[in-house]
Coordinates of C-alpha atoms in Angstrom, one line a residue:
X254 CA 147.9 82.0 22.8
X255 CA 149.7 84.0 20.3
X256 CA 147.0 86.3 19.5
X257 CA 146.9 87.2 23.3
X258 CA 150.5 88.5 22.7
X259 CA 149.6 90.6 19.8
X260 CA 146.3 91.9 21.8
X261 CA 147.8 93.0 24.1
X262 CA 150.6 95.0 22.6
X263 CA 148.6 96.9 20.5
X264 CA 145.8 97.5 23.4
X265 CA 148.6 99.5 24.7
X266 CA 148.3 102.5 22.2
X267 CA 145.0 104.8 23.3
X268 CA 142.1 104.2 21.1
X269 CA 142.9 100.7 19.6
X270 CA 140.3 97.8 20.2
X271 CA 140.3 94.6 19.8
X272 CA 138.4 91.6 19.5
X273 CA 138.7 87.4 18.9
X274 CA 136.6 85.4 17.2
X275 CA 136.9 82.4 15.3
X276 CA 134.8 83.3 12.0
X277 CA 132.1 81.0 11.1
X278 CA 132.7 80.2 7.4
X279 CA 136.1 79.4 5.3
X280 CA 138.8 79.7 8.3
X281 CA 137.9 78.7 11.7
X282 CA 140.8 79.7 13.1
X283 CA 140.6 82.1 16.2
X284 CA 141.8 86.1 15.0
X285 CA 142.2 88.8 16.3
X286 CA 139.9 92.1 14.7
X287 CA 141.8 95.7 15.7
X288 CA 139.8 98.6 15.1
X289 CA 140.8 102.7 15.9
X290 CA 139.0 105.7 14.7
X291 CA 140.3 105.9 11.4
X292 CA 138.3 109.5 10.9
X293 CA 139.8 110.8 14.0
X294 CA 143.3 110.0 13.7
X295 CA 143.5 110.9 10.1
X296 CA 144.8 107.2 9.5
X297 CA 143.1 104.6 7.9
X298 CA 143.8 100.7 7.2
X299 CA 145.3 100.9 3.9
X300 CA 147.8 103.6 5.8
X301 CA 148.3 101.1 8.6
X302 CA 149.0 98.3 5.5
X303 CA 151.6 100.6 3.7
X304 CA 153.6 101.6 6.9
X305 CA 154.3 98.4 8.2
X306 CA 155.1 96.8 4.6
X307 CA 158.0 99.7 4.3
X308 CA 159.4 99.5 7.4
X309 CA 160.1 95.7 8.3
X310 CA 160.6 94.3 11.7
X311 CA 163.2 91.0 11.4
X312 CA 161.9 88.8 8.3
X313 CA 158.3 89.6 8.3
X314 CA 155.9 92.3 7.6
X315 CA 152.6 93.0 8.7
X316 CA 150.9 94.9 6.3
X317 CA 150.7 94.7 2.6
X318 CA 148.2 95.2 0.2
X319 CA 144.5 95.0 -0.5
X320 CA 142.7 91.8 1.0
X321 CA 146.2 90.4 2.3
X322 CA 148.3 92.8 4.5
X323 CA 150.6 90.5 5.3
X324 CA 152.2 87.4 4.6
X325 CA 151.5 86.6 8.4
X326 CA 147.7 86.2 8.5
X327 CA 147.0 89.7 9.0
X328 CA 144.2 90.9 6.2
X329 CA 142.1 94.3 5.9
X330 CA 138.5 93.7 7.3
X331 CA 135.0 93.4 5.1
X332 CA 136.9 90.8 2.2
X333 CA 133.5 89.3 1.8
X334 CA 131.1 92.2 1.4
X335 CA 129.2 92.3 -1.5
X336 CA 129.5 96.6 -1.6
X337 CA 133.4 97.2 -1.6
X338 CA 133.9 100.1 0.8
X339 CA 136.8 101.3 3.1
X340 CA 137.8 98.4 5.7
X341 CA 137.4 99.1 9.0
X342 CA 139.2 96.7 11.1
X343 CA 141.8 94.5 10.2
X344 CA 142.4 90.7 11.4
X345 CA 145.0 88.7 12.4
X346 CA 144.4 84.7 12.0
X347 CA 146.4 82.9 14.2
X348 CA 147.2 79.8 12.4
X349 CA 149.7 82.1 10.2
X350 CA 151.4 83.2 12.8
X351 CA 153.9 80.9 13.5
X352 CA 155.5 80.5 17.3
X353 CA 157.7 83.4 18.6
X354 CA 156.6 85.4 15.1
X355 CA 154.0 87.3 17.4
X356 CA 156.2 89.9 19.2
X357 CA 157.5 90.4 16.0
X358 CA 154.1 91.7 14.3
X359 CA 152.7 92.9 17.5
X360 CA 155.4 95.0 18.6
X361 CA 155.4 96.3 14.7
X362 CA 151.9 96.7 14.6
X363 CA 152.1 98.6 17.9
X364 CA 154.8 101.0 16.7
X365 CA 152.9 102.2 13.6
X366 CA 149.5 102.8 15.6
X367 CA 151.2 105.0 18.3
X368 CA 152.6 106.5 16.2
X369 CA 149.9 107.4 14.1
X370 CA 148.0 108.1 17.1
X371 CA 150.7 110.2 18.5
X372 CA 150.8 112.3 15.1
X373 CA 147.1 112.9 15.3
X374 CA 146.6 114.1 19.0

């Protein structure tokens, strides 16, 4: 499964965690929720959204934006809360990932959280 690839490329970098789950409303499409202590390592989604946007790996990014960081399937976490507060996770959804596009995002995705981890240790 694609989302296995991206898993377990980012799983790599200390303190990431993931999760998959197939949401039950709107898309039922498995994806992939990664979390990291935002607090600790002085790095938050929106951060994680505006580094991989700049700095593209081959055609496609994987973060942009508010509610859609990227034009891969990858969006900020809480888009249907009522309260708008911070996001803390974002999600990949697998059916925008399209084959061999994976080790594209997760090795992206991977790269910006070490090195954000990295810069706050």
């Amino acid at each position: 499964m694609r989302l296995d690839k991206i898993r377990k490329l980012v799983e790599t970098v200390p303190g990431v965690s993931t999760s998959t789950y197939v949401p039950d409303d709107g898309n039922r499409y498995p994806t992939l929720r990664v979390t990291w202590d935002q607090q600790a390592w002085g790095f938050s989604i929106s951060d994680c959204g505006a580094r991989t946007s700049r700095q593209r790996s081959h055609h496609r990014s994987v973060g942009r934006g508010q509610s859609q960081l990227g034009d891969r399937g990858v969006r900020e976490g809480n888009p249907n809360s009522k309260v708008r507060k911070a996001p803390d996770h974002i999600e990949l959804v697998s059916m925008t990932i399209k084959p061999g596009e994976e080790m594209i995002v997760g090795q992206r995705l991977r790269a910006v959280l070490a090195a954000a981890w990295k810069k706050a240790a």
